[in-house]
PDB file of C-alpha atoms in Angstrom:
ATOM      1  CA  MET F   1     120.532 177.139  35.579  1.00 51.00           C
ATOM      2  CA  ARG F   2     123.556 179.808  37.128  1.00 53.00           C
ATOM      3  CA  ARG F   3     126.450 178.653  38.463  1.00 62.00           C
ATOM      4  CA  ASN F   4     128.922 180.178  41.099  1.00 71.00           C
ATOM      5  CA  LYS F   5     132.195 178.183  41.360  1.00 83.00           C
ATOM      6  CA  VAL F   6     131.860 175.896  44.593  1.00 87.00           C
ATOM      7  CA  ASP F   7     134.112 176.447  47.317  1.00 92.00           C
ATOM      8  CA  LYS F   8     134.954 174.127  49.661  1.00 94.00           C
ATOM      9  CA  ASP F   9     136.568 175.079  52.669  1.00 96.00           C
ATOM     10  CA  LYS F  10     133.642 178.134  53.256  1.00 96.00           C
ATOM     11  CA  VAL F  11     130.511 174.447  52.729  1.00 96.00           C
ATOM     12  CA  GLN F  12     133.075 173.532  55.249  1.00 96.00           C
ATOM     13  CA  GLN F  13     132.733 176.254  57.396  1.00 97.00           C
ATOM     14  CA  SER F  14     129.667 176.832  57.423  1.00 97.00           C
ATOM     15  CA  ILE F  15     129.184 173.313  58.789  1.00 96.00           C
ATOM     16  CA  GLN F  16     130.954 174.020  61.427  1.00 96.00           C
ATOM     17  CA  LEU F  17     128.926 176.814  62.563  1.00 97.00           C
ATOM     18  CA  LEU F  18     125.630 175.347  62.066  1.00 96.00           C
ATOM     19  CA  LEU F  19     127.326 172.627  64.512  1.00 96.00           C
ATOM     20  CA  GLU F  20     128.176 174.978  66.917  1.00 95.00           C
ATOM     21  CA  GLY F  21     124.990 177.417  66.346  1.00 97.00           C
ATOM     22  CA  LEU F  22     123.404 174.033  66.897  1.00 96.00           C
ATOM     23  CA  GLY F  23     125.086 173.754  70.369  1.00 96.00           C
ATOM     24  CA  VAL F  24     126.879 170.121  69.209  1.00 94.00           C
ATOM     25  CA  ASP F  25     129.784 169.201  71.713  1.00 93.00           C
ATOM     26  CA  LEU F  26     132.305 169.615  69.235  1.00 91.00           C
ATOM     27  CA  ASP F  27     134.776 167.751  71.603  1.00 92.00           C
ATOM     28  CA  ASN F  28     132.479 164.439  71.756  1.00 94.00           C
ATOM     29  CA  THR F  29     135.352 162.611  69.047  1.00 94.00           C
ATOM     30  CA  HIS F  30     132.155 161.491  67.116  1.00 94.00           C
ATOM     31  CA  TYR F  31     132.071 165.291  66.376  1.00 93.00           C
ATOM     32  CA  ARG F  32     135.043 166.436  65.469  1.00 90.00           C
ATOM     33  CA  LYS F  33     135.769 165.858  61.602  1.00 93.00           C
ATOM     34  CA  THR F  34     132.261 165.912  60.715  1.00 96.00           C
ATOM     35  CA  ALA F  35     132.715 168.868  59.503  1.00 96.00           C
ATOM     36  CA  GLU F  36     134.649 168.091  57.071  1.00 96.00           C
ATOM     37  CA  ARG F  37     133.043 165.264  56.230  1.00 96.00           C
ATOM     38  CA  ALA F  38     129.661 166.401  55.227  1.00 96.00           C
ATOM     39  CA  ALA F  39     131.063 169.244  53.105  1.00 96.00           C
ATOM     40  CA  ASN F  40     133.191 166.283  51.551  1.00 96.00           C
ATOM     41  CA  ALA F  41     129.109 164.718  51.094  1.00 95.00           C
ATOM     42  CA  TRP F  42     127.821 167.491  50.188  1.00 95.00           C
ATOM     43  CA  VAL F  43     130.711 168.691  47.511  1.00 93.00           C
ATOM     44  CA  GLU F  44     131.532 165.402  46.259  1.00 91.00           C
ATOM     45  CA  GLU F  45     128.427 163.578  46.478  1.00 91.00           C
ATOM     46  CA  LEU F  46     124.681 165.324  47.104  1.00 92.00           C
ATOM     47  CA  CYS F  47     125.951 168.375  45.017  1.00 91.00           C
ATOM     48  CA  SER F  48     128.860 166.538  43.039  1.00 88.00           C
ATOM     49  CA  GLY F  49     126.127 168.052  40.082  1.00 86.00           C
ATOM     50  CA  LEU F  50     126.337 171.772  41.006  1.00 85.00           C
ATOM     51  CA  GLY F  51     130.333 172.017  39.510  1.00 70.00           C
ATOM     52  CA  GLU F  52     130.441 169.362  37.555  1.00 58.00           C
ATOM     53  CA  LYS F  53     130.690 170.071  33.090  1.00 66.00           C
ATOM     54  CA  LYS F  54     127.799 169.401  30.777  1.00 74.00           C
ATOM     55  CA  PHE F  55     126.588 166.290  30.791  1.00 78.00           C
ATOM     56  CA  SER F  56     128.655 164.682  27.377  1.00 83.00           C
ATOM     57  CA  LEU F  57     125.508 161.896  25.346  1.00 89.00           C
ATOM     58  CA  THR F  58     127.021 159.727  22.332  1.00 89.00           C
ATOM     59  CA  THR F  59     124.069 159.248  20.219  1.00 91.00           C
ATOM     60  CA  PHE F  60     124.250 156.516  17.271  1.00 90.00           C
ATOM     61  CA  PRO F  61     121.816 156.642  13.982  1.00 90.00           C
ATOM     62  CA  ILE F  62     119.137 155.300  14.166  1.00 88.00           C
ATOM     63  CA  GLY F  63     119.060 152.197  10.754  1.00 80.00           C
ATOM     64  CA  ASN F  64     117.039 152.721   7.365  1.00 80.00           C
ATOM     65  CA  ASN F  65     114.921 149.842   8.328  1.00 81.00           C
ATOM     66  CA  TYR F  66     114.552 150.702  12.195  1.00 79.00           C
ATOM     67  CA  GLU F  67     110.282 150.623  12.732  1.00 80.00           C
ATOM     68  CA  PRO F  68     110.326 153.752  15.822  1.00 78.00           C
ATOM     69  CA  SER F  69     109.158 152.419  18.950  1.00 89.00           C
ATOM     70  CA  MET F  70     108.700 153.172  23.002  1.00 94.00           C
ATOM     71  CA  VAL F  71     112.102 152.988  25.079  1.00 95.00           C
ATOM     72  CA  VAL F  72     111.444 152.971  28.151  1.00 97.00           C
ATOM     73  CA  LEU F  73     114.371 152.215  31.081  1.00 97.00           C
ATOM     74  CA  GLN F  74     112.484 152.503  34.975  1.00 98.00           C
ATOM     75  CA  HIS F  75     113.404 151.508  38.070  1.00 98.00           C
ATOM     76  CA  ILE F  76     116.779 153.845  37.651  1.00 98.00           C
ATOM     77  CA  PRO F  77     116.992 155.109  41.278  1.00 98.00           C
ATOM     78  CA  VAL F  78     116.727 159.152  42.376  1.00 98.00           C
ATOM     79  CA  ARG F  79     118.508 160.743  45.149  1.00 97.00           C
ATOM     80  CA  SER F  80     118.610 164.380  44.984  1.00 97.00           C
ATOM     81  CA  VAL F  81     118.164 167.555  48.154  1.00 96.00           C
ATOM     82  CA  CYS F  82     114.810 169.423  48.488  1.00 95.00           C
ATOM     83  CA  ALA F  83     115.516 173.542  47.556  1.00 94.00           C
ATOM     84  CA  HIS F  84     113.157 174.448  49.852  1.00 94.00           C
ATOM     85  CA  HIS F  85     114.508 172.782  52.964  1.00 93.00           C
ATOM     86  CA  LEU F  86     117.799 170.998  52.022  1.00 94.00           C
ATOM     87  CA  LEU F  87     116.318 167.130  53.005  1.00 93.00           C
ATOM     88  CA  PRO F  88     117.057 164.756  51.078  1.00 94.00           C
ATOM     89  CA  PHE F  89     113.833 163.032  48.603  1.00 95.00           C
ATOM     90  CA  TYR F  90     114.062 159.305  46.367  1.00 96.00           C
ATOM     91  CA  GLY F  91     112.824 157.471  44.563  1.00 96.00           C
ATOM     92  CA  GLU F  92     112.574 155.832  41.120  1.00 98.00           C
ATOM     93  CA  ALA F  93     112.090 156.956  37.836  1.00 98.00           C
ATOM     94  CA  THR F  94     110.758 156.023  34.512  1.00 98.00           C
ATOM     95  CA  VAL F  95     112.501 157.811  31.392  1.00 98.00           C
ATOM     96  CA  ALA F  96     110.797 157.096  27.457  1.00 98.00           C
ATOM     97  CA  TYR F  97     111.615 158.262  24.078  1.00 97.00           C
ATOM     98  CA  ILE F  98     110.470 157.080  21.139  1.00 96.00           C
ATOM     99  CA  PRO F  99     113.548 157.948  18.930  1.00 94.00           C
ATOM    100  CA  ASP F 100     113.359 159.484  15.519  1.00 92.00           C
ATOM    101  CA  GLU F 101     117.082 159.666  13.705  1.00 88.00           C
ATOM    102  CA  ARG F 102     119.087 159.457  16.904  1.00 91.00           C
ATOM    103  CA  LEU F 103     119.733 156.280  19.636  1.00 92.00           C
ATOM    104  CA  CYS F 104     121.148 156.306  23.714  1.00 93.00           C
ATOM    105  CA  GLY F 105     122.681 153.400  25.031  1.00 90.00           C
ATOM    106  CA  LEU F 106     120.382 152.590  27.717  1.00 91.00           C
ATOM    107  CA  SER F 107     123.195 153.492  30.505  1.00 93.00           C
ATOM    108  CA  LYS F 108     123.317 156.069  29.132  1.00 95.00           C
ATOM    109  CA  LEU F 109     119.220 157.214  30.573  1.00 96.00           C
ATOM    110  CA  SER F 110     120.428 156.174  34.178  1.00 96.00           C
ATOM    111  CA  ARG F 111     123.483 157.877  33.885  1.00 94.00           C
ATOM    112  CA  ILE F 112     121.172 161.261  32.735  1.00 96.00           C
ATOM    113  CA  VAL F 113     119.099 160.922  35.899  1.00 97.00           C
ATOM    114  CA  ASP F 114     122.156 160.851  38.497  1.00 95.00           C
ATOM    115  CA  TYR F 115     123.527 163.898  36.277  1.00 94.00           C
ATOM    116  CA  PHE F 116     120.655 166.504  36.301  1.00 95.00           C
ATOM    117  CA  ALA F 117     119.582 164.838  40.499  1.00 97.00           C
ATOM    118  CA  ARG F 118     122.760 165.455  42.270  1.00 94.00           C
ATOM    119  CA  ARG F 119     121.993 168.842  43.011  1.00 94.00           C
ATOM    120  CA  PRO F 120     119.420 171.324  45.491  1.00 95.00           C
ATOM    121  CA  GLN F 121     115.928 171.656  43.052  1.00 96.00           C
ATOM    122  CA  VAL F 122     112.589 170.696  42.943  1.00 96.00           C
ATOM    123  CA  GLN F 123     110.901 167.422  41.593  1.00 96.00           C
ATOM    124  CA  GLU F 124     109.334 169.579  39.380  1.00 97.00           C
ATOM    125  CA  GLU F 125     112.363 170.823  37.647  1.00 97.00           C
ATOM    126  CA  LEU F 126     114.527 167.703  37.952  1.00 98.00           C
ATOM    127  CA  THR F 127     111.835 165.913  36.371  1.00 98.00           C
ATOM    128  CA  SER F 128     111.524 169.049  33.209  1.00 97.00           C
ATOM    129  CA  ASP F 129     115.490 168.664  33.546  1.00 96.00           C
ATOM    130  CA  ILE F 130     115.861 165.354  32.553  1.00 97.00           C
ATOM    131  CA  THR F 131     112.644 165.277  29.748  1.00 98.00           C
ATOM    132  CA  ASN F 132     114.122 168.704  27.987  1.00 97.00           C
ATOM    133  CA  PHE F 133     118.029 167.131  28.126  1.00 96.00           C
ATOM    134  CA  LEU F 134     117.129 164.194  26.166  1.00 96.00           C
ATOM    135  CA  CYS F 135     114.406 166.253  23.456  1.00 96.00           C
ATOM    136  CA  GLU F 136     117.056 168.516  23.098  1.00 95.00           C
ATOM    137  CA  GLN F 137     120.350 166.239  22.653  1.00 94.00           C
ATOM    138  CA  LEU F 138     118.315 163.078  20.598  1.00 95.00           C
ATOM    139  CA  SER F 139     114.468 164.758  19.137  1.00 95.00           C
ATOM    140  CA  PRO F 140     112.667 162.569  19.575  1.00 96.00           C
ATOM    141  CA  GLN F 141     109.274 162.205  18.105  1.00 95.00           C
ATOM    142  CA  GLY F 142     107.974 162.432  22.104  1.00 96.00           C
ATOM    143  CA  ALA F 143     109.965 161.890  25.451  1.00 98.00           C
ATOM    144  CA  GLY F 144     108.664 161.339  29.162  1.00 98.00           C
ATOM    145  CA  VAL F 145     109.432 161.473  32.305  1.00 98.00           C
ATOM    146  CA  ILE F 146     107.630 160.276  35.868  1.00 98.00           C
ATOM    147  CA  ILE F 147     109.611 160.219  39.150  1.00 98.00           C
ATOM    148  CA  LYS F 148     107.797 158.870  42.687  1.00 96.00           C
ATOM    149  CA  ALA F 149     109.637 159.868  45.499  1.00 95.00           C
ATOM    150  CA  THR F 150     110.032 159.775  48.928  1.00 92.00           C
ATOM    151  CA  HIS F 151     110.427 163.714  49.604  1.00 90.00           C
ATOM    152  CA  MET F 152     111.953 163.634  53.978  1.00 87.00           C
ATOM    153  CA  CYS F 153     110.766 167.146  54.428  1.00 84.00           C
ATOM    154  CA  MET F 154     107.088 165.604  54.631  1.00 82.00           C
ATOM    155  CA  ALA F 155     108.038 162.867  56.581  1.00 81.00           C
ATOM    156  CA  MET F 156     110.595 164.545  58.912  1.00 82.00           C
ATOM    157  CA  ARG F 157     108.922 167.912  59.723  1.00 78.00           C
ATOM    158  CA  GLY F 158     105.763 169.593  59.167  1.00 74.00           C
ATOM    159  CA  VAL F 159     103.126 166.827  59.099  1.00 72.00           C
ATOM    160  CA  SER F 160     105.517 164.600  59.488  1.00 68.00           C
ATOM    161  CA  HIS F 161     104.007 161.347  57.392  1.00 67.00           C
ATOM    162  CA  ASP F 162     106.342 159.177  56.229  1.00 69.00           C
ATOM    163  CA  GLY F 163     105.496 156.838  52.723  1.00 68.00           C
ATOM    164  CA  VAL F 164     104.394 159.553  51.037  1.00 69.00           C
ATOM    165  CA  MET F 165     105.568 159.571  47.580  1.00 68.00           C
ATOM    166  CA  THR F 166     104.911 162.372  45.187  1.00 72.00           C
ATOM    167  CA  THR F 167     104.995 162.109  41.518  1.00 68.00           C
TER     168      THR F 167
END
């Protein structure tokens, strides 16, 4: 993914223009700092994965007496933004791999999901980015990621279906 420098001022100006374009009463006290707050949320939270350096994963060698078995971490929270509509999608990930020569700490699996989730994208891209990263870093015998998510672009627009899970 090609990355440009994140420009928080430009994000804030764009949100201000969006609010003006929507005809929002910007003199209302509730909206006075909305563009600033929203820009902070987009840059520092929702899309922090765009400006971050590459994720560094600490791994550990497997001892000689280790019998390979699958490592599975379930119910990892996923919060991301749909690249098509810039609306959130959220759900849970299951990450699994069969170690070969190296392991990573369980908490790192959760951190990997969070790192890759914090940028606009499609769910399929997020799933493959996590899987590919695990394979590059651990060279496991096998790896897989399943993400079940609710997409607000389906719940709040178009078909307006709540509770639909995408895998």
